[in-house]
Amino acid sequence: MKSYDLIIVGAGIIGTACADYASQQGLRVAIVEPGPIGGGATAAAMGHLVAMDDDPAELALANYSLGLWEDFTQVAQIEYNRCGTLWVASSDAEYAHIPEKIARLAAVGVQAELIDGEQLYRLEPALQRGLAGGMHVAREAVVYPPGMARHLLDRARARGALLYSQRVTAITQQGVQLDDQTSLAGSVLVATGCALPELLPQLPMRARKGHLVITDRYPGLIHHQLLELGYADSAHGDADSSVAFNVQPRPTGQILIGSSREYGSETSQVSMPMIQRMLERTFRYLPALRQLDALRIWTGFRPVSADGLPYLGRVPEHTNVWVAAGHEGLGITTSLGSARLVIDQWLGRAAAIDARPYDPARAVACV
Amino acid sequence: MAKRYDIVIVGAGPAGLAAAEAALAQGARVAWLDAQSAAGGQVWRKDIRYGWPRQAARVITEVVNHPHATWMPQTQVIAAEQNALLLQNEREGWRITYGSLILATGARELLLPFPGWTLPGITGAGGLQALVKQGWPLDGRRVVIAGSGPLLLAAAVTAKRHGAHVLGIYEQASDAAVHGFARKLWRWPGKALQAAVLRSQLAGIPYHCGSIVTRALGEHALERIEIDGPHGTQRIECDQLAIGYGLVPNVELAQMLGCAMKQEGAHPCVDVDTSQRTSVTNIYAAGELCGIGGRDCAWLEGRIAGLVAAGADIDASLLRQQRHARTFAAALREHFKLDPYIHDLAQPDTLICRCEDVPLQALKDYDDARSAKLATRCGMGACQGRICGTALAELGLFPRSGQRPPLFPARLASLGELASSSETEGSFS
Ligand SMILES: Cc1cc2nc3c(=O)[nH]c(=O)nc-3n(C[C@H](O)[C@H](O)[C@H](O)COP(=O)(O)OP(=O)(O)OC[C@H]3O[C@@H](n4cnc5c(N)ncnc54)[C@H](O)[C@@H]3O)c2cc1C
Ligand SMILES: Cc1cc2nc3c(=O)[nH]c(=O)nc-3n(C[C@H](O)[C@H](O)[C@H](O)COP(=O)(O)OP(=O)(O)OC[C@H]3O[C@@H](n4cnc5c(N)ncnc54)[C@H](O)[C@@H]3O)c2cc1C
C-alpha cells in the first residue's frame, strides 16, 4: 500500500491550498480528486477577496488570508486584479452605520474609507442617482478561483505531491480507499466541501445554491467590485432564499453579476425566477446594465457548516482524520489561512490566529 | 399571464413551415418564430435580389397571412421554463406558453480549423450563401468553394448568380465516393432532378474531388489557399473562400428542454419516434435537428409533427415517404464521410476558439471539455462553444460540455423583467 504523510481528499481551492502549504512544509502529500481541478464550488465562485466585519472569527481568518494572498498577485493564470471593493449605501441609515464598520475593520488592520455621495459617483458614474454614499476598501481584489486552484496544485506537484484522479469511497483505519479499490495509507484531510457528509456524516453541512450571470465584454463600464451594504443580511441571514446587489468587473471587460442564496434546491438547474429577482435588484443600483448582453448563467453550491464558520482541525474521535470544509461564500478569500491553520495544527505548531472557533468538535458536540 | 398558443413552432425552415401549414389546416392557433427576418430557413432563405424560391414563396405567404397564425420574425428563444419559452426580439423580452411545442431548429455548418481559417475573406459555404442573399457584394470577386457535401453546389450557384467568379468547387470526398453517390440518386428522383439543375447552372465551374484545403494565407485578409488533391499540392489566388464540412444539428434548445438525444457520429441529435415525438410530453422535433436529412425529409417530418400536434391522423404513405427520405440522408453520410486527414490540419498555433483566441496547443493537457474550458476559456465566449465545441467533438478531442441559458446572448433586461413589466394578458386557445 502506498503511504503518505497526508492524503488530501478534494482538489477545490481548500484542498489545493492545503496541498501547497503541506508540501512546502516538507510533507509527503497525496491529493485525490475525480473531477476537474477546482471544478466544484471553486469554479462557480465570483472570486472576490473580501473582509466581512460581521463575525470576529470570520474577519480574523479573512484578514490573515488576505495577507497571504499578496504572494499571488503576479501569477497570470490567477488574474489577480486589485479593483477594490465599493460598498454602496442605499439609505441614510445604512450610511450612518459605515463608521462602525470602518472601526471594526481598522481594528484588525484593514483600511476602509467613508465615501460621500459625490465621491461615489466619481468612482462609479454608472451607479443610480440618489445613493447616500458608501465605503471604499481599496486594497481588496478579485481573482479567477479555478486558476488559483490549478496553480496551487501545480506547485504542490512540483514538490512531489501526487494527484490521484479517483474518488475516495471510504475512510479506513489506515487511510482511504479509492473507487478503483486501491488503498492509500496516511493521515487523511477531508476537503470535499458540500460533499463532506458522504465521508464524515457527523459534521453537518448544507448546500446553499447561488446563481451568477456573466455578460459580454463592456470594458470600463464599472471599476470596482460593487456590493450593497445590505449584502451581509443576505449572506448571513438564514432565509430560504435571498438576493443582493453584487457586481464585479472581470479583467476581460465582462461583468459578473451575483448574487443569490437559496437552501433546498438540490439540482444545478438555473431558476429563471431567481435570475429575475437578482437582476431586478441589480438594475436598481446599475440601470445601465439593462441593455447589456448576458452570455451565460450558472449555479454553484456554497458549503455551509452548522454555524457558518468552516471546520478546520482534527475530527473528534479520530486520531488521524482532519477536516477543512464549510467556507460558505468566503472560501476563496479564506482558503490560504485555512490551509495554514489546519496544517500547522497537524504539525503540532501553534496557529497564527486563534484556532478554537473553527474546531470541528463544536459541531459534533451539538448533534 | 403570458400569452398562450395551441402550438408553438420554433424555426421557419421547411420543417417549421410544413408543421405550421399542416397544423393551421387542422384549425389550430399557431405561433411560429424565427431568429431571421424572413421565413424560409437555410435552404429557402429569401434573396434580396431574387426573393424566395417559387415553391417556397406560396406556402410562406399563405402561412404568414393565415388568420390563425402569429408570425414572429427576428425572435429568439433565449431560455425555457416549464411549458414556457422566454423570447427576445430587437426591442423587448417576453414569455409565451404552449399546448404543444414543435422544434424545427435545423442545423448549422460544421466549421473545422486549419491554418489560416480565421482570416477575413473566409466563411462557411452556407455562410457565404446567406451573406450574398442578404446583399453582400460578390461582383467580380474570385471565390473558391470547398469542404464537403451537396451544399457546396448550392453555394456555388448562388455565388455565381450574384456575379462572383467561382474558380472551382473542391470536394474532400473521393471521386469514387461521389460517383457512387451519383449512381444511387435515381432512387430519389427529386434529388436527381435537383442535382441535374444545379449541375446545369454550374456549367463552366470545375468540380474537383478528393481535394482538401490545407492552408489559407494572406497578410490582413485572404490572398491564396493551398489545396491537397489527387495531383499533389496546388496554390490558388483568391479573394474569398467558402468552406463547410457539412451540417450539425442545432439541439441546444431541445437539450435545455430535457429532450433525450441520440448520437449521430460525433454530434448529438434529438431522438424522436415515428410521430416526431420527443421524450418530453407535448414536445415534437422535425427536420435537421433529428439528424441531417435534407430539405425533403425536413418538410415531411414537419408535416407529420404539425398533424400529430394538432390531433390529426397521419396516413401510412406520409410515413413511408419520410423513411425513404431518411435513407437518402444515410447515403449522403456514407458517401461524404470526412477524410480523417482533415482532423489533423490544425497546427499547434491554429486558433480553435475564435471568441476567446485559444490555440490548439493550449488544449493538449486536458482530457475533458470542462477542464479545458476552466483553464483556457475555450468555449466561454459569445458562441458558448457552438463552433469550437462542435469542432473539438468532430476532431475527436472531447465532446461538447453542457449548455446553460441563455441560448443566445440575451439582453439582461429581457432576462430580468419577464416576471413583471413585459407580461401580456391573454387567453387564447
Ligand atoms: C455562486 C458562488 C459565489 C461565490 N463567490 C465567492 C467569492 O466571491 N469570494 C469567496 O471568497 N468565496 C466565494 N464563494 C465560496 C467559495 O466558492 C467556496 O467557499 C469554496 O470554493 C469552497 O472550496 P472547497 O475546496 O471547500 O470546495 P469545492 O471547490 O467544492 O471542492 C471540493 C472538491 O472535492 C471533491 N470531492 C468531493 N467528494 C470527493 C470524494 N469522495 N473524493 C475525492 N474528491 C471529492 C469535489 O470534486 C470538489 O472538487 C462563492 C460560492 C458560490 C457558490
Ligand atoms: C470568475 C469566473 C468567470 C467566468 N467567466 C465565464 C465566461 O466568461 N463565460 C462562460 O461561459 N463561463 C464563465 N465562467 C463559468 C465557468 O466556465 C463554468 O461555467 C462554471 O464553472 C460553472 O458553470 P456551469 O455550472 O455552467 O458548468 P459547466 O462548467 O458547464 O459544467 C457543469 C456541468 O453541469 C451540466 N449542466 C449544464 N446545464 C445544466 C442544467 N441545466 N442542469 C444541470 N446540469 C447542467 C453540464 O453538462 C456540465 O457538465 C466563469 C467562472 C468564473 C469562476
CSV table of C-alpha atoms in Angstrom, one decimal, chain A:
chain,number,residue,atom,x,y,z
A,1,MET,CA,0.0,0.0,0.0
A,2,LYS,CA,1.3,3.5,-0.9
A,3,SER,CA,1.9,5.6,2.1
A,4,TYR,CA,1.9,9.4,2.6
A,5,ASP,CA,2.1,11.8,5.5
A,6,LEU,CA,-1.1,13.4,4.4
A,7,ILE,CA,-3.8,12.3,2.0
A,8,ILE,CA,-6.0,15.3,1.0
A,9,VAL,CA,-9.4,14.5,-0.3
A,10,GLY,CA,-10.8,17.0,-2.8
A,11,ALA,CA,-8.9,19.5,-5.1
A,12,GLY,CA,-11.1,22.6,-4.7
A,13,ILE,CA,-9.4,25.8,-3.6
A,14,ILE,CA,-9.3,24.5,0.0
A,15,GLY,CA,-7.7,21.1,-0.8
A,16,THR,CA,-5.2,22.6,-3.2
A,17,ALA,CA,-4.2,25.3,-0.7
A,18,CYS,CA,-3.6,22.6,1.9
A,19,ALA,CA,-1.6,20.5,-0.6
A,20,ASP,CA,0.5,23.6,-1.4
A,21,TYR,CA,1.3,24.5,2.2
A,22,ALA,CA,1.8,20.9,3.4
A,23,SER,CA,4.2,20.1,0.6
A,24,GLN,CA,6.0,23.4,1.3
A,25,GLN,CA,6.4,22.2,4.9
A,26,GLY,CA,8.1,19.0,3.6
A,27,LEU,CA,5.1,16.6,4.0
A,28,ARG,CA,4.7,13.8,1.5
A,29,VAL,CA,1.3,14.6,0.1
A,30,ALA,CA,-1.3,12.7,-2.0
A,31,ILE,CA,-4.4,14.6,-3.3
A,32,VAL,CA,-7.4,12.7,-4.5
A,33,GLU,CA,-9.9,14.4,-6.9
A,34,PRO,CA,-12.0,12.6,-9.5
A,35,GLY,CA,-13.1,15.7,-11.4
A,36,PRO,CA,-11.5,18.8,-12.9
A,37,ILE,CA,-9.2,20.7,-10.6
A,38,GLY,CA,-11.2,23.4,-8.8
A,39,GLY,CA,-14.3,22.2,-10.7
A,40,GLY,CA,-16.7,22.3,-7.7
A,41,ALA,CA,-17.8,25.4,-5.8
A,42,THR,CA,-14.4,26.9,-6.7
A,43,ALA,CA,-15.3,27.0,-10.4
A,44,ALA,CA,-18.6,28.7,-9.7
A,45,ALA,CA,-17.4,31.4,-7.4
A,46,MET,CA,-17.1,35.1,-8.1
A,47,GLY,CA,-13.6,35.2,-6.7
A,48,HIS,CA,-13.9,38.4,-4.7
A,49,LEU,CA,-11.3,38.6,-1.9
A,50,VAL,CA,-13.1,40.4,0.8
A,51,ALA,CA,-13.1,41.0,4.5
A,52,MET,CA,-16.5,41.0,6.1
A,53,ASP,CA,-16.7,42.5,9.6
A,54,ASP,CA,-19.9,40.9,10.9
A,55,ASP,CA,-18.3,38.0,12.7
A,56,PRO,CA,-14.9,38.4,14.6
A,57,ALA,CA,-13.7,34.9,13.9
A,58,GLU,CA,-14.6,35.1,10.2
A,59,LEU,CA,-12.9,38.5,10.0
A,60,ALA,CA,-9.7,37.2,11.6
A,61,LEU,CA,-9.5,34.3,9.2
A,62,ALA,CA,-10.2,36.6,6.2
A,63,ASN,CA,-7.7,39.2,7.3
A,64,TYR,CA,-5.0,36.5,7.9
A,65,SER,CA,-5.7,35.0,4.4
A,66,LEU,CA,-5.8,38.3,2.6
A,67,GLY,CA,-2.2,38.9,3.7
A,68,LEU,CA,-1.2,35.5,2.3
A,69,TRP,CA,-2.8,36.3,-1.0
A,70,GLU,CA,-0.3,39.1,-1.5
A,71,ASP,CA,2.2,36.4,-2.7
A,72,PHE,CA,0.0,35.6,-5.6
A,73,THR,CA,-0.6,39.0,-7.2
A,74,GLN,CA,1.8,38.4,-10.1
A,75,VAL,CA,0.7,34.9,-11.4
A,76,ALA,CA,-1.0,35.4,-14.7
A,77,GLN,CA,-3.5,32.5,-14.5
A,78,ILE,CA,-4.8,33.8,-11.2
A,79,GLU,CA,-5.9,37.0,-12.9
A,80,TYR,CA,-5.3,39.0,-9.6
A,81,ASN,CA,-6.9,42.4,-10.1
A,82,ARG,CA,-6.8,44.9,-7.2
A,83,CYS,CA,-10.0,46.7,-8.2
A,84,GLY,CA,-11.1,47.4,-4.6
A,85,THR,CA,-14.5,47.0,-3.1
A,86,LEU,CA,-17.1,49.7,-3.0
A,87,TRP,CA,-19.9,49.0,-0.6
A,88,VAL,CA,-22.9,51.1,-1.5
A,89,ALA,CA,-25.4,52.7,1.0
A,90,SER,CA,-28.9,52.9,-0.3
A,91,SER,CA,-30.3,54.8,2.7
A,92,ASP,CA,-29.1,57.3,5.3
A,93,ALA,CA,-29.5,54.5,7.9
A,94,GLU,CA,-27.0,52.3,6.1
A,95,TYR,CA,-24.7,55.3,5.6
A,96,ALA,CA,-24.8,56.1,9.3
A,97,HIS,CA,-23.5,52.6,10.2
A,98,ILE,CA,-20.4,52.9,8.0
A,99,PRO,CA,-18.1,54.4,10.6
A,100,GLU,CA,-18.7,51.4,12.9
A,101,LYS,CA,-17.8,49.1,10.1
A,102,ILE,CA,-14.7,51.1,9.4
A,103,ALA,CA,-13.7,50.9,13.0
A,104,ARG,CA,-14.2,47.1,13.2
A,105,LEU,CA,-12.1,46.7,10.0
A,106,ALA,CA,-9.4,49.1,11.3
A,107,ALA,CA,-9.1,47.1,14.5
A,108,VAL,CA,-7.6,44.2,12.5
A,109,GLY,CA,-5.7,46.4,10.2
A,110,VAL,CA,-8.0,46.6,7.1
A,111,GLN,CA,-8.1,50.1,5.6
A,112,ALA,CA,-11.5,51.3,4.6
A,113,GLU,CA,-12.8,54.9,4.0
A,114,LEU,CA,-16.1,56.6,4.1
A,115,ILE,CA,-17.3,57.9,0.7
A,116,ASP,CA,-19.9,60.6,0.3
A,117,GLY,CA,-22.4,60.7,-2.5
A,118,GLU,CA,-20.3,63.0,-4.7
A,119,GLN,CA,-17.2,60.8,-4.4
A,120,LEU,CA,-19.3,57.7,-5.0
A,121,TYR,CA,-20.3,58.9,-8.5
A,122,ARG,CA,-16.8,60.0,-9.2
A,123,LEU,CA,-15.7,56.4,-8.6
A,124,GLU,CA,-18.6,54.8,-10.3
A,125,PRO,CA,-20.5,57.1,-12.7
A,126,ALA,CA,-22.9,54.3,-13.8
A,127,LEU,CA,-24.5,53.9,-10.3
A,128,GLN,CA,-28.1,55.0,-10.0
A,129,ARG,CA,-28.5,58.6,-8.7
A,130,GLY,CA,-29.8,59.1,-5.2
A,131,LEU,CA,-27.5,56.8,-3.3
A,132,ALA,CA,-26.2,58.1,0.1
A,133,GLY,CA,-22.6,57.2,-0.3
A,134,GLY,CA,-20.5,54.2,0.6
A,135,MET,CA,-17.4,52.5,1.9
A,136,HIS,CA,-14.3,52.0,-0.2
A,137,VAL,CA,-11.9,49.2,0.6
A,138,ALA,CA,-9.1,50.0,-1.9
A,139,ARG,CA,-6.8,47.0,-1.4
A,140,GLU,CA,-9.3,44.3,-2.0
A,141,ALA,CA,-9.2,42.3,-5.2
A,142,VAL,CA,-10.8,39.8,-7.5
A,143,VAL,CA,-9.2,36.6,-8.8
A,144,TYR,CA,-10.0,33.6,-11.0
A,145,PRO,CA,-10.6,30.8,-8.5
A,146,PRO,CA,-10.1,27.7,-10.7
A,147,GLY,CA,-6.8,29.3,-11.9
A,148,MET,CA,-5.6,29.6,-8.3
A,149,ALA,CA,-6.6,26.0,-7.5
A,150,ARG,CA,-4.6,24.8,-10.5
A,151,HIS,CA,-1.6,27.0,-9.6
A,152,LEU,CA,-1.6,25.7,-6.0
A,153,LEU,CA,-1.8,22.1,-7.2
A,154,ASP,CA,1.0,22.6,-9.8
A,155,ARG,CA,3.3,24.0,-7.0
A,156,ALA,CA,2.5,21.0,-4.8
A,157,ARG,CA,3.1,18.6,-7.6
A,158,ALA,CA,6.4,20.3,-8.3
A,159,ARG,CA,7.4,19.4,-4.8
A,160,GLY,CA,6.5,15.8,-5.2
A,161,ALA,CA,2.8,15.7,-4.3
A,162,LEU,CA,0.9,13.1,-6.2
A,163,LEU,CA,-2.6,13.5,-7.7
A,164,TYR,CA,-4.9,10.5,-7.8
A,165,SER,CA,-7.8,11.1,-10.3
A,166,GLN,CA,-10.2,8.9,-8.3
A,167,ARG,CA,-12.9,9.3,-5.8
A,168,VAL,CA,-12.4,8.4,-2.1
A,169,THR,CA,-15.2,5.9,-1.2
A,170,ALA,CA,-14.3,5.3,2.4
A,171,ILE,CA,-12.0,6.4,5.2
A,172,THR,CA,-10.3,3.4,6.7
A,173,GLN,CA,-8.2,2.6,9.8
A,174,GLN,CA,-5.0,3.2,7.8
A,175,GLY,CA,-6.1,5.9,5.4
A,176,VAL,CA,-8.5,5.9,2.5
A,177,GLN,CA,-10.0,3.6,-0.1
A,178,LEU,CA,-10.4,4.8,-3.7
A,179,ASP,CA,-13.2,3.8,-6.2
A,180,ASP,CA,-10.7,1.6,-8.1
A,181,GLN,CA,-10.2,-0.5,-4.9
A,182,THR,CA,-6.7,0.8,-4.3
A,183,SER,CA,-5.9,1.9,-0.8
A,184,LEU,CA,-3.6,4.7,0.4
A,185,ALA,CA,-2.2,4.9,3.9
A,186,GLY,CA,-1.6,8.1,5.9
A,187,SER,CA,-3.3,10.9,7.8
A,188,VAL,CA,-6.5,12.0,6.0
A,189,LEU,CA,-7.6,15.6,5.4
A,190,VAL,CA,-11.1,15.8,4.1
A,191,ALA,CA,-11.7,19.0,1.9
A,192,THR,CA,-14.7,17.9,-0.1
A,193,GLY,CA,-16.9,21.0,0.5
A,194,CYS,CA,-20.6,20.2,0.1
A,195,ALA,CA,-19.8,16.5,-0.2
A,196,LEU,CA,-18.4,16.4,3.3
A,197,PRO,CA,-21.2,14.3,4.9
A,198,GLU,CA,-20.5,11.4,2.5
A,199,LEU,CA,-17.3,10.8,4.3
A,200,LEU,CA,-17.9,12.5,7.7
A,201,PRO,CA,-21.6,12.3,8.4
A,202,GLN,CA,-21.1,13.5,11.9
A,203,LEU,CA,-20.3,17.0,10.6
A,204,PRO,CA,-23.5,18.9,9.5
A,205,MET,CA,-23.2,20.5,6.1
A,206,ARG,CA,-25.8,22.2,4.0
A,207,ALA,CA,-25.5,23.4,0.4
A,208,ARG,CA,-26.5,26.9,-0.4
A,209,LYS,CA,-27.2,27.5,-4.0
A,210,GLY,CA,-26.1,30.6,-5.8
A,211,HIS,CA,-26.7,32.0,-9.3
A,212,LEU,CA,-24.3,34.1,-11.4
A,213,VAL,CA,-24.7,35.8,-14.7
A,214,ILE,CA,-21.8,36.8,-16.9
A,215,THR,CA,-22.1,39.4,-19.7
A,216,ASP,CA,-20.3,40.0,-22.9
A,217,ARG,CA,-17.3,42.5,-22.8
A,218,TYR,CA,-18.0,46.1,-21.8
A,219,PRO,CA,-14.7,47.4,-20.6
A,220,GLY,CA,-14.7,50.5,-18.4
A,221,LEU,CA,-18.4,50.5,-17.5
A,222,ILE,CA,-17.7,49.7,-13.9
A,223,HIS,CA,-14.4,49.7,-12.0
A,224,HIS,CA,-14.8,48.2,-8.5
A,225,GLN,CA,-16.4,45.2,-7.0
A,226,LEU,CA,-19.8,46.7,-6.1
A,227,LEU,CA,-22.0,45.5,-3.3
A,228,GLU,CA,-24.9,46.8,-1.4
A,229,LEU,CA,-24.3,47.3,2.3
A,230,GLY,CA,-27.3,45.1,2.9
A,231,TYR,CA,-25.3,42.2,1.4
A,232,ALA,CA,-24.3,40.9,4.8
A,233,ASP,CA,-28.0,40.5,5.7
A,234,SER,CA,-28.4,38.3,2.7
A,235,ALA,CA,-25.2,36.4,3.3
A,236,HIS,CA,-25.6,35.8,7.0
A,237,GLY,CA,-29.3,35.6,7.3
A,238,ASP,CA,-30.9,32.2,7.2
A,239,ALA,CA,-33.7,33.0,4.8
A,240,ASP,CA,-34.7,30.2,2.4
A,241,SER,CA,-33.8,32.5,-0.4
A,242,SER,CA,-32.4,36.0,-0.8
A,243,VAL,CA,-30.7,38.2,-3.3
A,244,ALA,CA,-28.3,41.1,-3.0
A,245,PHE,CA,-26.7,43.5,-5.4
A,246,ASN,CA,-23.1,42.2,-6.0
A,247,VAL,CA,-21.4,43.0,-9.3
A,248,GLN,CA,-17.9,42.6,-10.4
A,249,PRO,CA,-15.7,43.8,-13.3
A,250,ARG,CA,-13.7,40.9,-14.8
A,251,PRO,CA,-10.2,41.6,-16.3
A,252,THR,CA,-11.8,40.7,-19.7
A,253,GLY,CA,-14.1,43.6,-19.5
A,254,GLN,CA,-17.0,41.3,-18.8
A,255,ILE,CA,-19.3,41.9,-15.8
A,256,LEU,CA,-20.1,39.2,-13.4
A,257,ILE,CA,-23.4,39.6,-11.6
A,258,GLY,CA,-24.5,38.0,-8.3
A,259,SER,CA,-25.8,37.1,-6.0
A,260,SER,CA,-28.5,34.8,-4.8
A,261,ARG,CA,-28.6,32.4,-1.8
A,262,GLU,CA,-31.0,29.6,-1.6
A,263,TYR,CA,-31.5,26.5,0.6
A,264,GLY,CA,-33.4,23.4,-0.5
A,265,SER,CA,-32.6,23.4,-4.2
A,266,GLU,CA,-30.5,20.4,-5.0
A,267,THR,CA,-30.1,20.4,-8.8
A,268,SER,CA,-27.8,22.7,-10.6
A,269,GLN,CA,-30.6,23.8,-12.9
A,270,VAL,CA,-30.9,27.6,-13.5
A,271,SER,CA,-34.1,29.1,-12.0
A,272,MET,CA,-35.3,31.9,-14.2
A,273,PRO,CA,-37.5,33.4,-11.4
A,274,MET,CA,-34.4,33.6,-9.3
A,275,ILE,CA,-32.5,35.3,-12.1
A,276,GLN,CA,-35.3,37.8,-12.5
A,277,ARG,CA,-35.2,38.7,-8.8
A,278,MET,CA,-31.4,39.0,-8.9
A,279,LEU,CA,-31.4,41.2,-12.0
A,280,GLU,CA,-34.2,43.4,-10.7
A,281,ARG,CA,-32.1,44.1,-7.7
A,282,THR,CA,-29.1,44.8,-9.9
A,283,PHE,CA,-31.0,47.3,-12.1
A,284,ARG,CA,-32.0,49.3,-9.0
A,285,TYR,CA,-28.3,50.1,-8.5
A,286,LEU,CA,-27.0,49.9,-12.1
A,287,PRO,CA,-29.7,50.7,-14.6
A,288,ALA,CA,-27.2,50.8,-17.4
A,289,LEU,CA,-26.8,47.1,-17.2
A,290,ARG,CA,-30.3,46.5,-18.7
A,291,GLN,CA,-29.0,46.9,-22.2
A,292,LEU,CA,-26.0,44.6,-21.9
A,293,ASP,CA,-26.0,41.1,-23.3
A,294,ALA,CA,-25.6,38.1,-21.0
A,295,LEU,CA,-23.6,35.2,-22.3
A,296,ARG,CA,-24.1,32.5,-19.6
A,297,ILE,CA,-25.9,31.9,-16.4
A,298,TRP,CA,-24.6,29.2,-14.0
A,299,THR,CA,-25.1,28.0,-10.5
A,300,GLY,CA,-22.9,26.7,-7.7
A,301,PHE,CA,-23.3,25.5,-4.1
A,302,ARG,CA,-21.7,27.1,-1.1
A,303,PRO,CA,-20.8,24.6,1.7
A,304,VAL,CA,-22.4,25.8,4.9
A,305,SER,CA,-21.4,24.4,8.3
A,306,ALA,CA,-23.6,24.2,11.4
A,307,ASP,CA,-22.7,27.8,12.4
A,308,GLY,CA,-21.4,29.3,9.2
A,309,LEU,CA,-17.7,29.0,10.2
A,310,PRO,CA,-15.5,26.4,8.5
A,311,TYR,CA,-14.5,23.2,10.2
A,312,LEU,CA,-10.7,23.4,10.5
A,313,GLY,CA,-8.9,20.8,12.5
A,314,ARG,CA,-8.9,17.2,13.8
A,315,VAL,CA,-12.2,15.3,13.6
A,316,PRO,CA,-13.2,14.3,17.2
A,317,GLU,CA,-12.8,10.6,17.9
A,318,HIS,CA,-10.4,10.1,15.1
A,319,THR,CA,-6.7,10.3,15.7
A,320,ASN,CA,-5.8,10.6,12.0
A,321,VAL,CA,-8.7,12.3,10.3
A,322,TRP,CA,-8.7,16.0,9.7
A,323,VAL,CA,-11.1,18.4,8.0
A,324,ALA,CA,-11.1,21.7,6.2
A,325,ALA,CA,-14.5,22.4,4.8
A,326,GLY,CA,-17.6,24.6,5.2
A,327,HIS,CA,-16.4,28.0,4.0
A,328,GLU,CA,-19.8,29.1,2.6
A,329,GLY,CA,-19.5,32.2,0.5
A,330,LEU,CA,-16.0,33.1,1.6
A,331,GLY,CA,-13.8,30.1,0.8
A,332,ILE,CA,-11.8,31.7,-1.9
A,333,THR,CA,-10.8,34.6,0.4
A,334,THR,CA,-10.2,32.3,3.4
A,335,SER,CA,-8.5,29.4,1.6
A,336,LEU,CA,-4.9,30.2,2.3
A,337,GLY,CA,-5.3,31.0,6.0
A,338,SER,CA,-7.5,27.9,6.4
A,339,ALA,CA,-4.8,25.7,5.0
A,340,ARG,CA,-2.2,27.1,7.4
A,341,LEU,CA,-4.4,26.8,10.4
A,342,VAL,CA,-5.0,23.1,9.7
A,343,ILE,CA,-1.5,22.1,8.6
A,344,ASP,CA,0.1,24.0,11.5
A,345,GLN,CA,-2.1,22.1,13.9
A,346,TRP,CA,-1.3,18.8,12.2
A,347,LEU,CA,2.4,19.6,12.6
A,348,GLY,CA,1.8,20.3,16.3
A,349,ARG,CA,2.6,24.0,15.9
A,350,ALA,CA,0.7,26.9,17.3
A,351,ALA,CA,-1.5,28.5,14.6
A,352,ALA,CA,-1.1,32.2,13.7
A,353,ILE,CA,-4.6,33.0,14.8
A,354,ASP,CA,-6.8,31.5,17.5
A,355,ALA,CA,-7.9,28.2,16.1
A,356,ARG,CA,-10.7,27.4,18.6
A,357,PRO,CA,-13.7,29.0,16.8
A,358,TYR,CA,-13.1,26.6,13.9
A,359,ASP,CA,-12.6,23.4,15.9
A,360,PRO,CA,-14.8,20.7,14.4
A,361,ALA,CA,-15.6,19.5,18.0
A,362,ARG,CA,-18.1,22.3,18.4
A,363,ALA,CA,-20.4,20.8,15.7
A,364,VAL,CA,-20.0,17.2,16.7
A,365,ALA,CA,-21.0,18.1,20.2
A,366,CYS,CA,-24.2,19.8,19.2
A,367,VAL,CA,-25.7,16.9,17.1
